[in-house]
PDB file of C-alpha atoms in Angstrom:
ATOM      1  CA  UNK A 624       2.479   1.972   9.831  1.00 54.00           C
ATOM      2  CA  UNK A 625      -1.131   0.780  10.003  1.00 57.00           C
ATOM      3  CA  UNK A 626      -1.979   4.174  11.693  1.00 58.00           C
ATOM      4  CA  UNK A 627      -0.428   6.124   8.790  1.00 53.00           C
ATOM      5  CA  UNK A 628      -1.994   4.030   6.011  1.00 49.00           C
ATOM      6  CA  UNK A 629      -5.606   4.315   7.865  1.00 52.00           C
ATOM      7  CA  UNK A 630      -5.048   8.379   7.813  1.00 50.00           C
ATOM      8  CA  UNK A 631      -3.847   8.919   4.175  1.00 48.00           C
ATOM      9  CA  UNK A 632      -6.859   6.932   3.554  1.00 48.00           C
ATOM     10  CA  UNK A 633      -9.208   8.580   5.420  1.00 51.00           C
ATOM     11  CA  UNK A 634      -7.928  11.734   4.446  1.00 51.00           C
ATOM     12  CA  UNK A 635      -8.548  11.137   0.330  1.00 48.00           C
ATOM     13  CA  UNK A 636     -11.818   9.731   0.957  1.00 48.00           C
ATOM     14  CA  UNK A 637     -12.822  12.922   3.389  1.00 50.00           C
ATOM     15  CA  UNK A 638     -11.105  14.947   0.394  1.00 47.00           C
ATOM     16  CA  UNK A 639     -13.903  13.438  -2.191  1.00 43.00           C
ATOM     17  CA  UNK A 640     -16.501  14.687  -0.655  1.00 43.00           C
ATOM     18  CA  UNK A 641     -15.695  18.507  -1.786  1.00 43.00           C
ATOM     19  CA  UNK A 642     -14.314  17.584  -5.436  1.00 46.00           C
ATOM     20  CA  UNK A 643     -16.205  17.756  -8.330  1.00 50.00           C
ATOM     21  CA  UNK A 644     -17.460  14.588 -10.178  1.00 54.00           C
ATOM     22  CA  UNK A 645     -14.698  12.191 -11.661  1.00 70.00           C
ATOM     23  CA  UNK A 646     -11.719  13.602  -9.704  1.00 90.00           C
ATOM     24  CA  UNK A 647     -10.989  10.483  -6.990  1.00 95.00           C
ATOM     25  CA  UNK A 648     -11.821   6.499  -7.308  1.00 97.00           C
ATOM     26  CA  UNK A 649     -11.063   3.950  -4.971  1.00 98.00           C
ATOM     27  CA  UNK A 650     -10.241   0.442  -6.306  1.00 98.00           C
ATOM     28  CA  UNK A 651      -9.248  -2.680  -5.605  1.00 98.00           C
ATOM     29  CA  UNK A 652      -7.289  -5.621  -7.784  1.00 97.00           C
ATOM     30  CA  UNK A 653      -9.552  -8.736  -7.853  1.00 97.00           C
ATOM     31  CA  UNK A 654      -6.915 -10.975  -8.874  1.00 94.00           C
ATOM     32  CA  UNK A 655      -4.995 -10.125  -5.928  1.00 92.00           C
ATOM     33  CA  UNK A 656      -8.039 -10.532  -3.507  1.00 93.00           C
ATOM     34  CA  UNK A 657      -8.593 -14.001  -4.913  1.00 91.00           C
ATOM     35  CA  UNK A 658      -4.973 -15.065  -4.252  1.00 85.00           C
ATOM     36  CA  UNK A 659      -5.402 -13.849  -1.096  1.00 87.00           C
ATOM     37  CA  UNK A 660      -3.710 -10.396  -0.888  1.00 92.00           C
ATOM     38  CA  UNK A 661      -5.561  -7.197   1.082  1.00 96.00           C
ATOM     39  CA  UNK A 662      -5.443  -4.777  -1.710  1.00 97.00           C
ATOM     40  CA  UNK A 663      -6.682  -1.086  -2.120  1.00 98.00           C
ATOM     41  CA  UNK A 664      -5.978   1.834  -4.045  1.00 98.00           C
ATOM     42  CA  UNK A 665      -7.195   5.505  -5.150  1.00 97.00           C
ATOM     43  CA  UNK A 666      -6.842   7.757  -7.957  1.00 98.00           C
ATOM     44  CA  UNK A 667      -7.166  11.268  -8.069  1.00 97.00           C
ATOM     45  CA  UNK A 668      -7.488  13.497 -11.154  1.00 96.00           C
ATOM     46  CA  UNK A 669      -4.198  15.774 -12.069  1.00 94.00           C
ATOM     47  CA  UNK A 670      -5.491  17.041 -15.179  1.00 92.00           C
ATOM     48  CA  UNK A 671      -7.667  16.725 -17.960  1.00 93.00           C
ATOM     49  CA  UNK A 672      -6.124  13.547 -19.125  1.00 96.00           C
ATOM     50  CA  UNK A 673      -4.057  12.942 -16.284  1.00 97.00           C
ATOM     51  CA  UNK A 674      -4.326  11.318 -13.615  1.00 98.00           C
ATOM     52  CA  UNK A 675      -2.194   9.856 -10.274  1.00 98.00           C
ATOM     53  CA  UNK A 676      -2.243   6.418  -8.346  1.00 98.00           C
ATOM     54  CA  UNK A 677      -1.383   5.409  -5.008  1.00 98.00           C
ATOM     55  CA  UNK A 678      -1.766   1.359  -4.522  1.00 98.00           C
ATOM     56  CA  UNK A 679      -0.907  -1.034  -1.769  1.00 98.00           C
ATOM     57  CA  UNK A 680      -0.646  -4.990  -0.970  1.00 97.00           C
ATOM     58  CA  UNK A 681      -0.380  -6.860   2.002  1.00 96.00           C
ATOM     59  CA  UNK A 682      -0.587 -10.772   3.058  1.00 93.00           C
ATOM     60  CA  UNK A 683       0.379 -11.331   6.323  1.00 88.00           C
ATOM     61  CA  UNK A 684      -0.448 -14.392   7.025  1.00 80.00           C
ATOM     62  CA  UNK A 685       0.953 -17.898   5.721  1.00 74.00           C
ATOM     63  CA  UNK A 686      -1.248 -20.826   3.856  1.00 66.00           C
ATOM     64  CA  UNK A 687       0.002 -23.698   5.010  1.00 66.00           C
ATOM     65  CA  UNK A 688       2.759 -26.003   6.614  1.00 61.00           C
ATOM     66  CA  UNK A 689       4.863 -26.574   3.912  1.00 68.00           C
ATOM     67  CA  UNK A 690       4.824 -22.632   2.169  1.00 78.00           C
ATOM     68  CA  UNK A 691       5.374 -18.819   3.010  1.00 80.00           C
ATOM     69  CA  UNK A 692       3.654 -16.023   1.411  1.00 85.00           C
ATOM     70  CA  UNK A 693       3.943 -13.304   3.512  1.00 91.00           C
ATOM     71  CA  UNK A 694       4.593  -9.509   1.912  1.00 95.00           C
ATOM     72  CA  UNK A 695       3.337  -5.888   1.298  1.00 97.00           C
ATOM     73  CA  UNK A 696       3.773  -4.008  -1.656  1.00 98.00           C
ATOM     74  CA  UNK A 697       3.531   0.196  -2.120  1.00 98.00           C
ATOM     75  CA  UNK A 698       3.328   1.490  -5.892  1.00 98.00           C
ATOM     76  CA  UNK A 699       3.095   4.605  -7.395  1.00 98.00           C
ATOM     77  CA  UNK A 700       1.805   5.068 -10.745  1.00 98.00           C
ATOM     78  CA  UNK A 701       1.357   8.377 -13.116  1.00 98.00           C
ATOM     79  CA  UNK A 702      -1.419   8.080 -15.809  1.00 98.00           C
ATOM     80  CA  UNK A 703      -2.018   9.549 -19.213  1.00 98.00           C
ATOM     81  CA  UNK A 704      -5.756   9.041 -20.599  1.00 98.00           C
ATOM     82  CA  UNK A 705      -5.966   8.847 -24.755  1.00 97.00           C
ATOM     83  CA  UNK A 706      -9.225  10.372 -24.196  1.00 93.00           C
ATOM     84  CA  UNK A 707     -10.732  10.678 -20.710  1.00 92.00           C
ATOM     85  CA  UNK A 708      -9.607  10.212 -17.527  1.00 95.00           C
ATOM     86  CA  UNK A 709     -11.176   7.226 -15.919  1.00 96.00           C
ATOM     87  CA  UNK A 710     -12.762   6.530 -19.167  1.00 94.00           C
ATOM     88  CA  UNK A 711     -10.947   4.132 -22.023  1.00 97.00           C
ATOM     89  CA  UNK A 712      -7.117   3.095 -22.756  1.00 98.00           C
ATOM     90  CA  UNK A 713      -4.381   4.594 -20.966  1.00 98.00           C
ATOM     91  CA  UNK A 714      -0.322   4.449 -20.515  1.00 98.00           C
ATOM     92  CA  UNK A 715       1.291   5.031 -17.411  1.00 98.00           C
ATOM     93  CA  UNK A 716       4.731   4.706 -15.400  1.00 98.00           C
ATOM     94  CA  UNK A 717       5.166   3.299 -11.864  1.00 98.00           C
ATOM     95  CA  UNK A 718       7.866   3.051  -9.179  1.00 98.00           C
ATOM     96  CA  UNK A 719       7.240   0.382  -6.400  1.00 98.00           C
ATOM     97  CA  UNK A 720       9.224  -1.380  -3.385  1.00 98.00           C
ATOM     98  CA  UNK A 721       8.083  -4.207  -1.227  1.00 98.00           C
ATOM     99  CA  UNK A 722       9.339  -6.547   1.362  1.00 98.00           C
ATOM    100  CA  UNK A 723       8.501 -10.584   0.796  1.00 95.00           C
ATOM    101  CA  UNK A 724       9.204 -13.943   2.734  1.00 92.00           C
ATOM    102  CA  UNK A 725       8.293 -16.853   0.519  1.00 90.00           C
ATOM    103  CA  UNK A 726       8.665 -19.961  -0.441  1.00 89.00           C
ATOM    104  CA  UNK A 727       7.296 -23.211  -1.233  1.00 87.00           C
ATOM    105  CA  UNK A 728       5.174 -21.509  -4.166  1.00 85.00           C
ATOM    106  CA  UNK A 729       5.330 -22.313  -7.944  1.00 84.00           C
ATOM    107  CA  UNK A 730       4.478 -19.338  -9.807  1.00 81.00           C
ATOM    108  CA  UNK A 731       2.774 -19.059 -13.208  1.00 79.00           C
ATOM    109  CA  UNK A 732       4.632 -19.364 -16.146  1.00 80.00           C
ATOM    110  CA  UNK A 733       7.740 -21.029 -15.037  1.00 83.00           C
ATOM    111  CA  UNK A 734       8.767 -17.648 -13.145  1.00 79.00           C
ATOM    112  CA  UNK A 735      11.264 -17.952 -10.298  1.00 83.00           C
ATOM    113  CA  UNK A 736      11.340 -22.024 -10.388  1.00 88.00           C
ATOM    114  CA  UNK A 737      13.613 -22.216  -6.940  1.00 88.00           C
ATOM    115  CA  UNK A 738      10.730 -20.844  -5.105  1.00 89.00           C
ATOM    116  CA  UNK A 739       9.336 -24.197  -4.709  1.00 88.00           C
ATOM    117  CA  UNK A 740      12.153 -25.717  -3.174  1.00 89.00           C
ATOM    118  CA  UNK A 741      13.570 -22.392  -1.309  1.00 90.00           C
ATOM    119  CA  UNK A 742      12.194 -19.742   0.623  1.00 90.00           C
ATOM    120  CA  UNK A 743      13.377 -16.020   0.016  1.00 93.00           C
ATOM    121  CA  UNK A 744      13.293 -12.984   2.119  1.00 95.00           C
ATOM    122  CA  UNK A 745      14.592 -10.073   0.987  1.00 97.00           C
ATOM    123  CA  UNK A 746      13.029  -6.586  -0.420  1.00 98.00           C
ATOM    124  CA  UNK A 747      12.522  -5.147  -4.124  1.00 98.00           C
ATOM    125  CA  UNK A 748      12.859  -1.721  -5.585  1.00 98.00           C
ATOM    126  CA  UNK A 749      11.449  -0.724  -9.124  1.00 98.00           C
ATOM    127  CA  UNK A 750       9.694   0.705 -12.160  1.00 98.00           C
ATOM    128  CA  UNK A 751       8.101   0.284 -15.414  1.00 98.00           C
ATOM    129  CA  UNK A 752       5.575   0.863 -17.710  1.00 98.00           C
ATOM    130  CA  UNK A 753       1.785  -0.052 -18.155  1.00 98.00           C
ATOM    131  CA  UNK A 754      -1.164  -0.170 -20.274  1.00 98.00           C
ATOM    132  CA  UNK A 755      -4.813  -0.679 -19.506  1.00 98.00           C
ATOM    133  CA  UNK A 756      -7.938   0.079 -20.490  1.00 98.00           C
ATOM    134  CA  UNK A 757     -11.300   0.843 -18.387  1.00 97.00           C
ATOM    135  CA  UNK A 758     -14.417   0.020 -18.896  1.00 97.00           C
ATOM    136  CA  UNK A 759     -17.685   2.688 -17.983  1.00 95.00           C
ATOM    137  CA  UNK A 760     -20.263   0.203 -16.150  1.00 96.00           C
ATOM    138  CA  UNK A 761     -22.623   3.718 -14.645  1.00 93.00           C
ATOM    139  CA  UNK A 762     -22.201   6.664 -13.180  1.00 91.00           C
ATOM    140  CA  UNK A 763     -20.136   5.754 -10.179  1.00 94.00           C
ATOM    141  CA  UNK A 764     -18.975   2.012 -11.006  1.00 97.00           C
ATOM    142  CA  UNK A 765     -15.706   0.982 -13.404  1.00 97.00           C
ATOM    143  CA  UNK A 766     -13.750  -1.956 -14.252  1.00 98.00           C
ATOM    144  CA  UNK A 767     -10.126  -1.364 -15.192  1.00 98.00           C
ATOM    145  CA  UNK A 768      -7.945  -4.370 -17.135  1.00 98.00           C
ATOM    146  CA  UNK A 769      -3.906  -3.334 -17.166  1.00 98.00           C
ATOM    147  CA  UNK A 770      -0.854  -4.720 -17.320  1.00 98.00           C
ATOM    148  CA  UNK A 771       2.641  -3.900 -16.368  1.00 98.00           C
ATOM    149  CA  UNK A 772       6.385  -4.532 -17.011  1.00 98.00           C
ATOM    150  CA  UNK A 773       9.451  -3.366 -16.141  1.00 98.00           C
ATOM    151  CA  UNK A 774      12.718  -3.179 -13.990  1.00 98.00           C
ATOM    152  CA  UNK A 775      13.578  -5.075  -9.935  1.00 98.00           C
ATOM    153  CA  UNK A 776      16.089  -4.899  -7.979  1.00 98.00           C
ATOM    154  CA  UNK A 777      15.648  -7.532  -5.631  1.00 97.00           C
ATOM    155  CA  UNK A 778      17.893  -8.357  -2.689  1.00 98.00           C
ATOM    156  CA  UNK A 779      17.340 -11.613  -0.706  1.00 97.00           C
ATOM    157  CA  UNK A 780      18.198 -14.071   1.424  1.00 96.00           C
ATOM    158  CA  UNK A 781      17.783 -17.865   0.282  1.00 94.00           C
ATOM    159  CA  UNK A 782      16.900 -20.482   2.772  1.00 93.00           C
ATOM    160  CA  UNK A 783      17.695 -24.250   2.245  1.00 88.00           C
ATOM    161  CA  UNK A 784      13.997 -25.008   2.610  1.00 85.00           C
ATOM    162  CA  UNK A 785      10.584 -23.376   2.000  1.00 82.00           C
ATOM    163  CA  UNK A 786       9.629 -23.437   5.692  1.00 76.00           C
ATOM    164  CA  UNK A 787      10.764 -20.286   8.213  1.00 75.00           C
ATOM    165  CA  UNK A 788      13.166 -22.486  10.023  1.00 77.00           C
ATOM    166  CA  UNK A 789      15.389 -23.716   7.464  1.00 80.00           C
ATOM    167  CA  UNK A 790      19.508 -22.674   7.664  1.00 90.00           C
ATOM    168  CA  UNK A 791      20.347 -19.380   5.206  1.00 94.00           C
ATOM    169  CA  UNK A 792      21.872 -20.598   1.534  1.00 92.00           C
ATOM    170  CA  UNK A 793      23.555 -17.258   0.455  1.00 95.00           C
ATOM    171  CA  UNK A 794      22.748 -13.611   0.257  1.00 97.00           C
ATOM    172  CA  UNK A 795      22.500 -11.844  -2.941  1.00 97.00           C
ATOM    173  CA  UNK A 796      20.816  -9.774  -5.734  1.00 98.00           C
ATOM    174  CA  UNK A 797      19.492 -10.306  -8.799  1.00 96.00           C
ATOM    175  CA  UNK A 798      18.308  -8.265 -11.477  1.00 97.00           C
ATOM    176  CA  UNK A 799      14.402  -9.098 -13.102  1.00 95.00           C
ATOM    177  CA  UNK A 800      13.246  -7.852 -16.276  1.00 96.00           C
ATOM    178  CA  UNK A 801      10.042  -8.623 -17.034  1.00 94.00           C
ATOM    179  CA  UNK A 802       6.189  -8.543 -16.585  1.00 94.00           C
ATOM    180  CA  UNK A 803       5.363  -7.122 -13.035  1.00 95.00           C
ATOM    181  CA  UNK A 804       1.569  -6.498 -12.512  1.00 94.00           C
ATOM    182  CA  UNK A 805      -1.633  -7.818 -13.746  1.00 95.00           C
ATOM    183  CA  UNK A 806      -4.827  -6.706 -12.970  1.00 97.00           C
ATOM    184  CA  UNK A 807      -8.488  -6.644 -13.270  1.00 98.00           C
ATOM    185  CA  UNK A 808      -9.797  -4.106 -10.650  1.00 98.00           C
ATOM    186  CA  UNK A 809     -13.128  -2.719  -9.384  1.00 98.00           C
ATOM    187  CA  UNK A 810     -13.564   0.854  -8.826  1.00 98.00           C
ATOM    188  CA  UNK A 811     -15.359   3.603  -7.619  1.00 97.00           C
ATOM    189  CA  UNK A 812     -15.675   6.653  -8.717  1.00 95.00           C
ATOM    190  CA  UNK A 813     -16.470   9.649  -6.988  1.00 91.00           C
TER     191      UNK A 813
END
């Protein structure tokens, strides 16, 4: 997995080097990095005003005693610039999947409250819409604001207790609607 991730990396950025100006950026999501999440992505120019993204997340490691955050996250996203690509506001539409173990967590805005006292593990498959808006800083240097909602399927396992050795509760899906990305990223443009 790691090995395949390193190459389709290595591969876009080799690719940049014989594409004209604005065609691939590299970015990551801050907010993620400050919660602790390994986070990249690129974008490469399909069009005048269009434009596709490939963007992944991984934590693999845990905090503390007492919680579980572990996951990685692959999304997919295509892009349609009201102006410019890389340049101004934008609409888009994603699919994504990931794998999580957590619990032990509250999460903002009174989202998923049995994650404090639970832990999950389990996978989700989805898709949505987003907005954003980026922001020209020079030549080579963006920042991108967007947000995202939409459609999971999520299939998990509940655990009686937040840490990794508690007894399984039940199995069983559920259905989210709702806001599933925000972010406030740093690229590069090449």
């Amino acid at each position: 997995m790691r090995k395949a991730c390193f190459y389709c990396l290595w591969t876009a950025l080799s690719a940049a080097a014989s594409l004209p100006a604005q065609t691939i950026a590299v970015k990551t999501n801050t907010l993620s990095a400050v919660m602790g999440s390994l986070n990249a992505g690129f974008e490469l120019a399909a069009g005048r005003r269009t434009t596709w993204e490939g963007y992944g997340s991984i934590r693999p490691w845990t905090r503390g005693e007492m919680s579980v955050e572990k996951y990685w996250l692959a999304q997919t996203e295509v892009r349609h610039w009201l102006c410019q690509k890389f340049n101004g506001g934008f609409v888009g539409g994603f699919l994504n999947g990931a794998q999580f173990n957590m619990g032990g967590k509250k999460l903002p805005f009174g989202l998923f409250p049995d994650l404090q006292q639970h832990r999950y593990e389990g996978y989700l498959l989805g898709g949505g819409v987003t907005g954003g808006y980026q922001f020209l800083l020079d030549t080579h240097w963006n920042i991108e604001c967007s947000i995202s909602a939409g459609y999971e399927f999520i299939h998990y396992k509940r655990y009686r207790c937040p840490r990794e050795c508690a007894r399984l509760d039940k199995t069983d899906n559920y259905h989210y609607v709702g806001p599933t990305k925000a972010s406030i990223s740093l690229i590069y443009l090449f």
